[in-house]
């Protein structure tokens, strides 16, 4: 399924409701470099919200929509020269760095190439803060949008991806998305009123599991998503329908989020291509830039060598994961313990209730419903008191 909460949200000035429609250009997007913002998203997947109507000079008012279980996301827009990984994506001219204030520990940096005619994602780097840091690279060539964008702009993209595990198991995915800028007007949020375009996306997502070249299962999902896009920003808000929804003005959403606050827009000269002499402010002393290799996995127990100070003898088994999972640990003293499951893009997939465990050895069973159904790489987050660690796991078909 297409991600619905790791997306651009950015701010523009408060405007009156008497507007003229806007056009989004590559200069507008590159002007995001040097800015940062905070967005809020609803963690629940049944949200009473409607995207409203299409058309010209519309008003979409989300000020009364309450978010019950919030996730706070910080976004920064950087020049690639300000990152450690600029040499991996030499054609990139803007980077979006995303981290969660609610659930810290994972940072995702997406590298983009923005030209006068196209907005393309080149790939991403995920860094996981563990007792030993890990870094995961992906390389893509995915069109996010064709530029410039204006009212009634339309286009279609097809994204294909293959994930191989050990050369035997594969997951094939294909997303076909029809885009239409179906409206323009004013978006009303708790943080203010914003002039914007509304981008409708009709998505068909197909995922297949393949063993030795034979398709053993296939899952098809269809949904409608709306993104509100402001001048010099991408996006202000989003609403995603439930799977299988056909009503464009649905009233029950799977995903919902919007802009909370933002800091500074630093316009850049898009005609200037010389990036030499830029000071790199990134601290590299705590980062491991090695690539995670998931091939040839044959271990049945994952043991944390550099353990939490508040827990020892931490083990997760079996790994690769089947339908059940056991976490064992020793606590020198009574502590609160919480377990959650995350995907490689930093999205929380599920979480168990917090426990208060007495000093001693403990074995926690992770119920099957909390384990991802699709094969691939994911992470178990173990929170012991104020400390946390991420444990890398593999799910086989």
mmCIF file of C-alpha atoms in Angstrom:
data_model
loop_
_atom_site.group_PDB
_atom_site.id
_atom_site.type_symbol
_atom_site.label_atom_id
_atom_site.label_comp_id
_atom_site.label_asym_id
_atom_site.label_seq_id
_atom_site.Cartn_x
_atom_site.Cartn_y
_atom_site.Cartn_z
ATOM 1 C CA UNK A 1 0.000 0.000 0.000
ATOM 2 C CA UNK A 2 1.207 3.469 -0.737
ATOM 3 C CA UNK A 3 2.516 5.216 2.352
ATOM 4 C CA UNK A 4 0.110 7.792 3.746
ATOM 5 C CA UNK A 5 1.974 9.491 6.515
ATOM 6 C CA UNK A 6 5.574 10.022 5.340
ATOM 7 C CA UNK A 7 4.717 12.997 2.993
ATOM 8 C CA UNK A 8 5.787 16.610 2.395
ATOM 9 C CA UNK A 9 3.868 19.190 4.407
ATOM 10 C CA UNK A 10 4.982 22.772 4.305
ATOM 11 C CA UNK A 11 3.562 26.255 4.960
ATOM 12 C CA UNK A 12 2.661 29.322 2.976
ATOM 13 C CA UNK A 13 1.299 32.718 4.084
ATOM 14 C CA UNK A 14 -2.237 33.216 5.386
ATOM 15 C CA UNK A 15 -4.464 34.476 2.609
ATOM 16 C CA UNK A 16 -7.927 35.895 2.094
ATOM 17 C CA UNK A 17 -10.644 33.675 0.659
ATOM 18 C CA UNK A 18 -10.872 35.712 -2.561
ATOM 19 C CA UNK A 19 -8.190 33.897 -4.546
ATOM 20 C CA UNK A 20 -6.926 33.217 -8.008
ATOM 21 C CA UNK A 21 -5.759 29.749 -8.855
ATOM 22 C CA UNK A 22 -2.062 28.968 -8.450
ATOM 23 C CA UNK A 23 0.540 27.092 -10.480
ATOM 24 C CA UNK A 24 3.235 25.012 -8.799
ATOM 25 C CA UNK A 25 6.664 25.148 -10.506
ATOM 26 C CA UNK A 26 10.060 23.573 -9.874
ATOM 27 C CA UNK A 27 11.328 26.871 -8.441
ATOM 28 C CA UNK A 28 8.566 26.734 -5.836
ATOM 29 C CA UNK A 29 9.649 23.250 -4.740
ATOM 30 C CA UNK A 30 13.360 24.093 -4.619
ATOM 31 C CA UNK A 31 12.512 27.084 -2.430
ATOM 32 C CA UNK A 32 11.766 24.562 0.345
ATOM 33 C CA UNK A 33 15.518 24.078 0.915
ATOM 34 C CA UNK A 34 16.438 25.492 4.325
ATOM 35 C CA UNK A 35 12.966 25.109 5.817
ATOM 36 C CA UNK A 36 11.514 22.729 8.394
ATOM 37 C CA UNK A 37 8.054 21.989 9.747
ATOM 38 C CA UNK A 38 6.055 19.738 12.054
ATOM 39 C CA UNK A 39 3.040 17.756 10.909
ATOM 40 C CA UNK A 40 0.468 15.805 12.897
ATOM 41 C CA UNK A 41 -1.136 12.562 11.747
ATOM 42 C CA UNK A 42 -3.834 10.273 13.087
ATOM 43 C CA UNK A 43 -2.568 6.819 14.058
ATOM 44 C CA UNK A 44 -6.048 5.255 13.973
ATOM 45 C CA UNK A 45 -7.289 3.842 10.671
ATOM 46 C CA UNK A 46 -10.990 4.754 10.945
ATOM 47 C CA UNK A 47 -11.250 8.541 10.835
ATOM 48 C CA UNK A 48 -14.466 10.518 10.428
ATOM 49 C CA UNK A 49 -13.351 13.013 7.790
ATOM 50 C CA UNK A 50 -14.476 13.880 4.269
ATOM 51 C CA UNK A 51 -12.224 15.385 1.574
ATOM 52 C CA UNK A 52 -14.941 17.761 0.385
ATOM 53 C CA UNK A 53 -15.832 18.792 -3.152
ATOM 54 C CA UNK A 54 -13.682 19.458 -6.248
ATOM 55 C CA UNK A 55 -13.842 22.642 -8.300
ATOM 56 C CA UNK A 56 -12.681 26.250 -8.386
ATOM 57 C CA UNK A 57 -12.318 28.618 -5.411
ATOM 58 C CA UNK A 58 -13.329 25.897 -2.936
ATOM 59 C CA UNK A 59 -12.965 26.068 0.851
ATOM 60 C CA UNK A 60 -11.854 22.874 2.624
ATOM 61 C CA UNK A 61 -12.162 23.292 6.387
ATOM 62 C CA UNK A 62 -10.400 20.751 8.654
ATOM 63 C CA UNK A 63 -10.282 22.906 11.792
ATOM 64 C CA UNK A 64 -12.948 20.865 13.598
ATOM 65 C CA UNK A 65 -11.453 17.447 12.830
ATOM 66 C CA UNK A 66 -9.958 16.101 16.051
ATOM 67 C CA UNK A 67 -6.938 13.790 16.027
ATOM 68 C CA UNK A 68 -7.283 11.265 18.862
ATOM 69 C CA UNK A 69 -4.056 9.238 18.631
ATOM 70 C CA UNK A 70 -1.510 11.663 17.213
ATOM 71 C CA UNK A 71 1.865 11.096 15.612
ATOM 72 C CA UNK A 72 4.165 14.124 15.334
ATOM 73 C CA UNK A 73 6.568 14.179 12.371
ATOM 74 C CA UNK A 74 9.434 16.619 11.781
ATOM 75 C CA UNK A 75 10.499 17.393 8.192
ATOM 76 C CA UNK A 76 13.624 19.239 7.077
ATOM 77 C CA UNK A 77 14.509 20.183 3.494
ATOM 78 C CA UNK A 78 18.237 20.174 2.777
ATOM 79 C CA UNK A 79 20.732 20.741 0.040
ATOM 80 C CA UNK A 80 22.191 17.282 -0.788
ATOM 81 C CA UNK A 81 25.641 18.688 0.022
ATOM 82 C CA UNK A 82 24.506 18.925 3.652
ATOM 83 C CA UNK A 83 24.087 15.143 3.906
ATOM 84 C CA UNK A 84 26.425 12.178 4.244
ATOM 85 C CA UNK A 85 25.014 10.396 1.214
ATOM 86 C CA UNK A 86 25.256 12.983 -1.582
ATOM 87 C CA UNK A 87 27.655 10.747 -3.553
ATOM 88 C CA UNK A 88 25.080 7.937 -3.620
ATOM 89 C CA UNK A 89 22.538 10.194 -5.380
ATOM 90 C CA UNK A 90 24.644 12.568 -7.522
ATOM 91 C CA UNK A 91 21.644 13.879 -9.519
ATOM 92 C CA UNK A 92 19.653 14.935 -6.433
ATOM 93 C CA UNK A 93 19.078 18.647 -5.826
ATOM 94 C CA UNK A 94 16.850 18.461 -2.717
ATOM 95 C CA UNK A 95 16.592 16.114 0.278
ATOM 96 C CA UNK A 96 13.670 15.572 2.642
ATOM 97 C CA UNK A 97 14.714 14.317 6.093
ATOM 98 C CA UNK A 98 11.872 12.884 8.194
ATOM 99 C CA UNK A 99 11.900 11.891 11.866
ATOM 100 C CA UNK A 100 9.208 11.176 14.433
ATOM 101 C CA UNK A 101 8.867 13.222 17.615
ATOM 102 C CA UNK A 102 6.357 10.704 18.988
ATOM 103 C CA UNK A 103 8.450 7.586 18.338
ATOM 104 C CA UNK A 104 12.099 8.617 17.915
ATOM 105 C CA UNK A 105 14.813 6.304 16.648
ATOM 106 C CA UNK A 106 14.330 6.154 12.866
ATOM 107 C CA UNK A 107 15.301 8.833 10.340
ATOM 108 C CA UNK A 108 14.377 8.626 6.643
ATOM 109 C CA UNK A 109 16.160 10.830 4.093
ATOM 110 C CA UNK A 110 14.580 10.890 0.612
ATOM 111 C CA UNK A 111 16.612 12.229 -2.321
ATOM 112 C CA UNK A 112 14.823 13.998 -5.209
ATOM 113 C CA UNK A 113 15.674 15.533 -8.541
ATOM 114 C CA UNK A 114 13.425 18.454 -9.424
ATOM 115 C CA UNK A 115 13.557 19.850 -12.976
ATOM 116 C CA UNK A 116 11.260 22.304 -14.800
ATOM 117 C CA UNK A 117 9.248 19.345 -16.139
ATOM 118 C CA UNK A 118 9.442 16.603 -13.494
ATOM 119 C CA UNK A 119 9.636 15.831 -9.764
ATOM 120 C CA UNK A 120 11.471 12.476 -9.358
ATOM 121 C CA UNK A 121 12.401 10.418 -6.302
ATOM 122 C CA UNK A 122 15.873 8.882 -6.716
ATOM 123 C CA UNK A 123 15.906 6.821 -3.534
ATOM 124 C CA UNK A 124 16.140 7.004 0.233
ATOM 125 C CA UNK A 125 18.393 6.282 3.194
ATOM 126 C CA UNK A 126 16.941 4.951 6.446
ATOM 127 C CA UNK A 127 19.059 5.149 9.583
ATOM 128 C CA UNK A 128 18.038 3.131 12.619
ATOM 129 C CA UNK A 129 19.352 4.113 16.062
ATOM 130 C CA UNK A 130 20.263 0.891 17.834
ATOM 131 C CA UNK A 131 23.012 -0.034 20.219
ATOM 132 C CA UNK A 132 24.698 -0.512 16.842
ATOM 133 C CA UNK A 133 23.509 1.912 14.153
ATOM 134 C CA UNK A 134 22.284 0.530 10.827
ATOM 135 C CA UNK A 135 21.743 2.222 7.483
ATOM 136 C CA UNK A 136 19.480 0.960 4.680
ATOM 137 C CA UNK A 137 19.725 2.303 1.122
ATOM 138 C CA UNK A 138 17.136 2.161 -1.665
ATOM 139 C CA UNK A 139 17.566 3.327 -5.255
ATOM 140 C CA UNK A 140 14.571 4.256 -7.401
ATOM 141 C CA UNK A 141 13.504 6.367 -10.359
ATOM 142 C CA UNK A 142 9.919 7.202 -9.407
ATOM 143 C CA UNK A 143 8.019 10.188 -10.750
ATOM 144 C CA UNK A 144 6.219 12.062 -7.983
ATOM 145 C CA UNK A 145 4.676 14.661 -10.324
ATOM 146 C CA UNK A 146 5.040 16.264 -13.717
ATOM 147 C CA UNK A 147 5.588 20.013 -13.570
ATOM 148 C CA UNK A 148 4.261 22.628 -13.636
ATOM 149 C CA UNK A 149 1.109 21.635 -11.749
ATOM 150 C CA UNK A 150 -2.051 23.655 -12.220
ATOM 151 C CA UNK A 151 -5.823 23.144 -12.090
ATOM 152 C CA UNK A 152 -6.941 20.180 -14.264
ATOM 153 C CA UNK A 153 -3.372 18.885 -14.754
ATOM 154 C CA UNK A 154 -3.478 15.082 -15.091
ATOM 155 C CA UNK A 155 -0.968 12.257 -15.514
ATOM 156 C CA UNK A 156 -0.464 8.554 -14.729
ATOM 157 C CA UNK A 157 2.493 6.785 -13.113
ATOM 158 C CA UNK A 158 3.318 3.068 -12.797
ATOM 159 C CA UNK A 159 5.811 2.021 -10.104
ATOM 160 C CA UNK A 160 7.209 -1.527 -9.995
ATOM 161 C CA UNK A 161 9.404 -2.991 -7.278
ATOM 162 C CA UNK A 162 10.943 -6.384 -6.464
ATOM 163 C CA UNK A 163 12.212 -7.470 -3.039
ATOM 164 C CA UNK A 164 14.249 -10.711 -3.051
ATOM 165 C CA UNK A 165 15.055 -12.736 0.065
ATOM 166 C CA UNK A 166 17.788 -15.341 -0.290
ATOM 167 C CA UNK A 167 17.202 -15.753 -4.031
ATOM 168 C CA UNK A 168 14.163 -18.035 -3.525
ATOM 169 C CA UNK A 169 11.459 -15.758 -2.187
ATOM 170 C CA UNK A 170 10.357 -12.574 -3.924
ATOM 171 C CA UNK A 171 7.739 -9.932 -3.340
ATOM 172 C CA UNK A 172 6.615 -8.136 -6.500
ATOM 173 C CA UNK A 173 4.672 -4.897 -6.181
ATOM 174 C CA UNK A 174 3.121 -2.577 -8.737
ATOM 175 C CA UNK A 175 1.329 0.719 -8.073
ATOM 176 C CA UNK A 176 -0.645 2.401 -10.859
ATOM 177 C CA UNK A 177 -1.791 5.917 -9.957
ATOM 178 C CA UNK A 178 -3.984 8.297 -11.944
ATOM 179 C CA UNK A 179 -3.410 11.913 -10.841
ATOM 180 C CA UNK A 180 -5.774 14.854 -11.354
ATOM 181 C CA UNK A 181 -5.588 18.382 -9.934
ATOM 182 C CA UNK A 182 -9.341 18.542 -9.363
ATOM 183 C CA UNK A 183 -9.665 21.785 -7.434
ATOM 184 C CA UNK A 184 -8.116 24.954 -6.073
ATOM 185 C CA UNK A 185 -9.031 27.337 -3.276
ATOM 186 C CA UNK A 186 -8.424 27.707 0.463
ATOM 187 C CA UNK A 187 -7.493 25.035 2.990
ATOM 188 C CA UNK A 188 -8.436 25.959 6.557
ATOM 189 C CA UNK A 189 -6.325 24.363 9.309
ATOM 190 C CA UNK A 190 -5.876 25.132 13.024
ATOM 191 C CA UNK A 191 -2.602 26.838 12.029
ATOM 192 C CA UNK A 192 -4.239 29.164 9.471
ATOM 193 C CA UNK A 193 -5.709 29.486 5.973
ATOM 194 C CA UNK A 194 -3.665 28.406 2.928
ATOM 195 C CA UNK A 195 -4.008 28.958 -0.798
ATOM 196 C CA UNK A 196 -3.660 25.596 -2.482
ATOM 197 C CA UNK A 197 -4.311 23.088 -5.237
ATOM 198 C CA UNK A 198 -5.993 19.747 -4.492
ATOM 199 C CA UNK A 199 -4.399 16.677 -6.094
ATOM 200 C CA UNK A 200 -6.592 13.574 -6.408
ATOM 201 C CA UNK A 201 -4.929 10.172 -6.748
ATOM 202 C CA UNK A 202 -6.743 6.970 -7.761
ATOM 203 C CA UNK A 203 -4.432 4.110 -6.826
ATOM 204 C CA UNK A 204 -4.378 0.410 -7.723
ATOM 205 C CA UNK A 205 -1.722 -1.471 -5.735
ATOM 206 C CA UNK A 206 -0.889 -5.111 -6.525
ATOM 207 C CA UNK A 207 1.464 -7.201 -4.358
ATOM 208 C CA UNK A 208 2.460 -10.772 -5.233
ATOM 209 C CA UNK A 209 4.497 -13.367 -3.332
ATOM 210 C CA UNK A 210 6.662 -15.556 -5.546
ATOM 211 C CA UNK A 211 8.538 -18.739 -4.595
ATOM 212 C CA UNK A 212 10.907 -20.240 -7.180
ATOM 213 C CA UNK A 213 9.191 -18.255 -9.906
ATOM 214 C CA UNK A 214 5.653 -19.366 -8.949
ATOM 215 C CA UNK A 215 3.091 -16.841 -7.663
ATOM 216 C CA UNK A 216 1.684 -18.248 -4.424
ATOM 217 C CA UNK A 217 -0.472 -15.288 -3.391
ATOM 218 C CA UNK A 218 -1.665 -11.924 -4.691
ATOM 219 C CA UNK A 219 -3.200 -8.952 -2.923
ATOM 220 C CA UNK A 220 -4.946 -6.075 -4.737
ATOM 221 C CA UNK A 221 -5.807 -2.791 -3.012
ATOM 222 C CA UNK A 222 -7.557 0.244 -4.460
ATOM 223 C CA UNK A 223 -8.054 3.595 -2.786
ATOM 224 C CA UNK A 224 -8.458 7.336 -3.340
ATOM 225 C CA UNK A 225 -6.074 9.871 -1.837
ATOM 226 C CA UNK A 226 -6.222 13.671 -1.793
ATOM 227 C CA UNK A 227 -3.232 15.951 -1.183
ATOM 228 C CA UNK A 228 -3.502 19.711 -0.653
ATOM 229 C CA UNK A 229 -0.475 21.449 -2.165
ATOM 230 C CA UNK A 230 0.552 25.020 -1.441
ATOM 231 C CA UNK A 231 2.791 27.438 -3.287
ATOM 232 C CA UNK A 232 6.361 26.645 -2.230
ATOM 233 C CA UNK A 233 5.232 23.466 -0.429
ATOM 234 C CA UNK A 234 4.220 19.840 -1.029
ATOM 235 C CA UNK A 235 1.835 19.083 0.927
ATOM 236 C CA UNK A 236 -0.351 20.997 3.379
ATOM 237 C CA UNK A 237 -2.665 18.072 4.210
ATOM 238 C CA UNK A 238 -3.741 14.618 3.055
ATOM 239 C CA UNK A 239 -6.737 12.287 3.336
ATOM 240 C CA UNK A 240 -6.661 8.645 2.199
ATOM 241 C CA UNK A 241 -9.761 6.492 1.792
ATOM 242 C CA UNK A 242 -10.331 2.971 3.023
ATOM 243 C CA UNK A 243 -9.369 0.115 0.720
ATOM 244 C CA UNK A 244 -11.945 -0.481 -2.016
ATOM 245 C CA UNK A 245 -13.612 2.941 -1.677
ATOM 246 C CA UNK A 246 -15.285 4.210 -4.865
ATOM 247 C CA UNK A 247 -17.109 7.303 -3.535
ATOM 248 C CA UNK A 248 -14.795 10.311 -4.166
ATOM 249 C CA UNK A 249 -16.454 12.206 -1.288
ATOM 250 C CA UNK A 250 -16.070 9.407 1.275
ATOM 251 C CA UNK A 251 -16.650 10.051 4.988
ATOM 252 C CA UNK A 252 -14.400 7.389 6.562
ATOM 253 C CA UNK A 253 -10.652 7.730 6.014
ATOM 254 C CA UNK A 254 -7.742 5.362 6.550
ATOM 255 C CA UNK A 255 -5.187 8.191 6.840
ATOM 256 C CA UNK A 256 -5.349 11.885 7.737
ATOM 257 C CA UNK A 257 -2.693 14.481 8.550
ATOM 258 C CA UNK A 258 -1.909 18.178 8.215
ATOM 259 C CA UNK A 259 0.578 20.966 8.914
ATOM 260 C CA UNK A 260 1.067 22.075 12.516
ATOM 261 C CA UNK A 261 3.923 24.586 12.337
ATOM 262 C CA UNK A 262 6.866 25.603 10.163
ATOM 263 C CA UNK A 263 10.114 27.500 10.316
ATOM 264 C CA UNK A 264 11.623 29.746 7.672
ATOM 265 C CA UNK A 265 11.641 29.641 3.918
ATOM 266 C CA UNK A 266 15.069 30.314 2.428
ATOM 267 C CA UNK A 267 14.663 30.931 -1.322
ATOM 268 C CA UNK A 268 17.438 29.526 -3.492
ATOM 269 C CA UNK A 269 18.793 30.714 -6.825
ATOM 270 C CA UNK A 270 17.815 27.808 -9.100
ATOM 271 C CA UNK A 271 20.144 29.026 -11.831
ATOM 272 C CA UNK A 272 23.158 28.520 -9.567
ATOM 273 C CA UNK A 273 24.455 24.951 -9.796
ATOM 274 C CA UNK A 274 27.861 25.322 -8.100
ATOM 275 C CA UNK A 275 27.628 23.691 -4.662
ATOM 276 C CA UNK A 276 31.326 23.717 -3.802
ATOM 277 C CA UNK A 277 32.478 25.178 -0.546
ATOM 278 C CA UNK A 278 29.275 24.404 1.359
ATOM 279 C CA UNK A 279 29.926 23.651 4.992
ATOM 280 C CA UNK A 280 28.682 20.224 6.111
ATOM 281 C CA UNK A 281 26.982 20.533 9.507
ATOM 282 C CA UNK A 282 26.202 16.818 9.881
ATOM 283 C CA UNK A 283 27.838 14.999 12.792
ATOM 284 C CA UNK A 284 29.226 11.745 11.414
ATOM 285 C CA UNK A 285 30.749 10.374 14.575
ATOM 286 C CA UNK A 286 27.696 8.355 15.630
ATOM 287 C CA UNK A 287 26.646 7.005 12.220
ATOM 288 C CA UNK A 288 27.411 3.700 10.528
ATOM 289 C CA UNK A 289 27.060 3.960 6.750
ATOM 290 C CA UNK A 290 27.226 0.235 6.079
ATOM 291 C CA UNK A 291 24.477 -1.253 3.928
ATOM 292 C CA UNK A 292 22.209 -3.825 5.558
ATOM 293 C CA UNK A 293 22.587 -7.131 3.699
ATOM 294 C CA UNK A 294 19.623 -9.507 4.044
ATOM 295 C CA UNK A 295 20.949 -12.254 1.781
ATOM 296 C CA UNK A 296 22.039 -15.614 3.099
ATOM 297 C CA UNK A 297 20.168 -15.332 6.403
ATOM 298 C CA UNK A 298 20.304 -18.636 8.289
ATOM 299 C CA UNK A 299 20.197 -17.687 11.967
ATOM 300 C CA UNK A 300 17.274 -18.709 14.132
ATOM 301 C CA UNK A 301 17.962 -16.373 17.074
ATOM 302 C CA UNK A 302 18.712 -12.647 17.078
ATOM 303 C CA UNK A 303 20.825 -11.669 20.081
ATOM 304 C CA UNK A 304 21.621 -8.057 20.925
ATOM 305 C CA UNK A 305 25.356 -7.879 21.577
ATOM 306 C CA UNK A 306 25.355 -4.298 22.835
ATOM 307 C CA UNK A 307 22.347 -4.415 25.120
ATOM 308 C CA UNK A 308 20.342 -1.772 26.894
ATOM 309 C CA UNK A 309 21.706 -0.722 30.263
ATOM 310 C CA UNK A 310 18.333 -1.492 31.847
ATOM 311 C CA UNK A 311 18.011 -4.956 30.265
ATOM 312 C CA UNK A 312 20.431 -7.795 29.479
ATOM 313 C CA UNK A 313 20.349 -11.128 27.606
ATOM 314 C CA UNK A 314 17.897 -9.689 25.058
ATOM 315 C CA UNK A 315 16.961 -12.252 22.395
ATOM 316 C CA UNK A 316 14.275 -12.508 19.714
ATOM 317 C CA UNK A 317 13.491 -15.860 18.081
ATOM 318 C CA UNK A 318 12.925 -17.373 15.612
ATOM 319 C CA UNK A 319 14.564 -15.118 13.044
ATOM 320 C CA UNK A 320 13.615 -15.329 10.162
ATOM 321 C CA UNK A 321 10.126 -15.009 11.593
ATOM 322 C CA UNK A 322 7.326 -17.467 10.884
ATOM 323 C CA UNK A 323 3.923 -16.933 12.526
ATOM 324 C CA UNK A 324 5.069 -16.456 16.109
ATOM 325 C CA UNK A 325 7.820 -14.544 17.852
ATOM 326 C CA UNK A 326 9.295 -14.650 21.353
ATOM 327 C CA UNK A 327 11.233 -11.884 23.088
ATOM 328 C CA UNK A 328 13.319 -12.818 26.124
ATOM 329 C CA UNK A 329 15.241 -10.488 28.414
ATOM 330 C CA UNK A 330 16.600 -10.088 31.932
ATOM 331 C CA UNK A 331 15.791 -7.023 34.048
ATOM 332 C CA UNK A 332 18.139 -6.145 36.930
ATOM 333 C CA UNK A 333 15.278 -4.153 38.500
ATOM 334 C CA UNK A 334 11.564 -3.489 37.965
ATOM 335 C CA UNK A 335 10.994 -1.572 34.714
ATOM 336 C CA UNK A 336 8.253 -0.611 32.268
ATOM 337 C CA UNK A 337 8.594 -2.510 28.986
ATOM 338 C CA UNK A 338 6.843 -1.838 25.671
ATOM 339 C CA UNK A 339 7.182 -3.623 22.316
ATOM 340 C CA UNK A 340 6.195 -2.292 18.877
ATOM 341 C CA UNK A 341 6.733 -3.323 15.239
ATOM 342 C CA UNK A 342 8.060 -0.909 12.571
ATOM 343 C CA UNK A 343 8.636 -1.114 8.818
ATOM 344 C CA UNK A 344 11.836 0.020 7.092
ATOM 345 C CA UNK A 345 10.325 3.422 6.226
ATOM 346 C CA UNK A 346 9.899 4.333 9.887
ATOM 347 C CA UNK A 347 6.173 3.634 10.116
ATOM 348 C CA UNK A 348 4.789 2.020 13.252
ATOM 349 C CA UNK A 349 2.790 -1.039 12.218
ATOM 350 C CA UNK A 350 1.575 -2.366 15.584
ATOM 351 C CA UNK A 351 2.259 -2.130 19.292
ATOM 352 C CA UNK A 352 1.621 -4.151 22.443
ATOM 353 C CA UNK A 353 0.419 -2.673 25.693
ATOM 354 C CA UNK A 354 3.086 -1.457 28.101
ATOM 355 C CA UNK A 355 4.054 -3.865 30.880
ATOM 356 C CA UNK A 356 5.597 -3.275 34.296
ATOM 357 C CA UNK A 357 7.863 -6.260 34.872
ATOM 358 C CA UNK A 358 9.621 -7.232 38.077
ATOM 359 C CA UNK A 359 13.367 -7.877 38.240
ATOM 360 C CA UNK A 360 14.389 -11.212 36.740
ATOM 361 C CA UNK A 361 14.084 -13.179 33.479
ATOM 362 C CA UNK A 362 11.049 -12.771 31.262
ATOM 363 C CA UNK A 363 9.756 -14.334 28.038
ATOM 364 C CA UNK A 364 7.170 -12.347 26.053
ATOM 365 C CA UNK A 365 5.130 -13.962 23.263
ATOM 366 C CA UNK A 366 4.366 -11.654 20.336
ATOM 367 C CA UNK A 367 0.870 -12.628 19.092
ATOM 368 C CA UNK A 368 0.583 -13.520 15.362
ATOM 369 C CA UNK A 369 -1.734 -10.561 14.693
ATOM 370 C CA UNK A 370 1.110 -8.163 15.566
ATOM 371 C CA UNK A 371 3.537 -9.760 13.086
ATOM 372 C CA UNK A 372 3.577 -8.411 9.482
ATOM 373 C CA UNK A 373 1.856 -10.705 7.013
ATOM 374 C CA UNK A 374 3.927 -9.659 4.014
ATOM 375 C CA UNK A 375 7.489 -11.017 3.723
ATOM 376 C CA UNK A 376 10.375 -8.576 4.015
ATOM 377 C CA UNK A 377 12.539 -6.653 6.475
ATOM 378 C CA UNK A 378 11.054 -5.041 9.588
ATOM 379 C CA UNK A 379 12.081 -3.987 13.099
ATOM 380 C CA UNK A 380 11.009 -4.771 16.635
ATOM 381 C CA UNK A 381 11.355 -1.777 18.949
ATOM 382 C CA UNK A 382 12.020 -2.652 22.581
ATOM 383 C CA UNK A 383 11.424 0.209 25.015
ATOM 384 C CA UNK A 384 12.753 -0.394 28.536
ATOM 385 C CA UNK A 385 12.126 2.596 30.778
ATOM 386 C CA UNK A 386 13.562 5.656 28.964
ATOM 387 C CA UNK A 387 15.831 3.542 26.723
ATOM 388 C CA UNK A 388 15.002 1.908 23.380
ATOM 389 C CA UNK A 389 16.611 -0.384 20.839
ATOM 390 C CA UNK A 390 15.568 -1.639 17.388
ATOM 391 C CA UNK A 391 16.031 -5.309 16.468
ATOM 392 C CA UNK A 392 16.178 -6.198 12.773
ATOM 393 C CA UNK A 393 13.967 -9.129 11.707
ATOM 394 C CA UNK A 394 13.121 -10.949 8.473
ATOM 395 C CA UNK A 395 9.630 -12.262 7.623
ATOM 396 C CA UNK A 396 9.472 -15.129 5.149
ATOM 397 C CA UNK A 397 6.356 -16.194 3.180
#
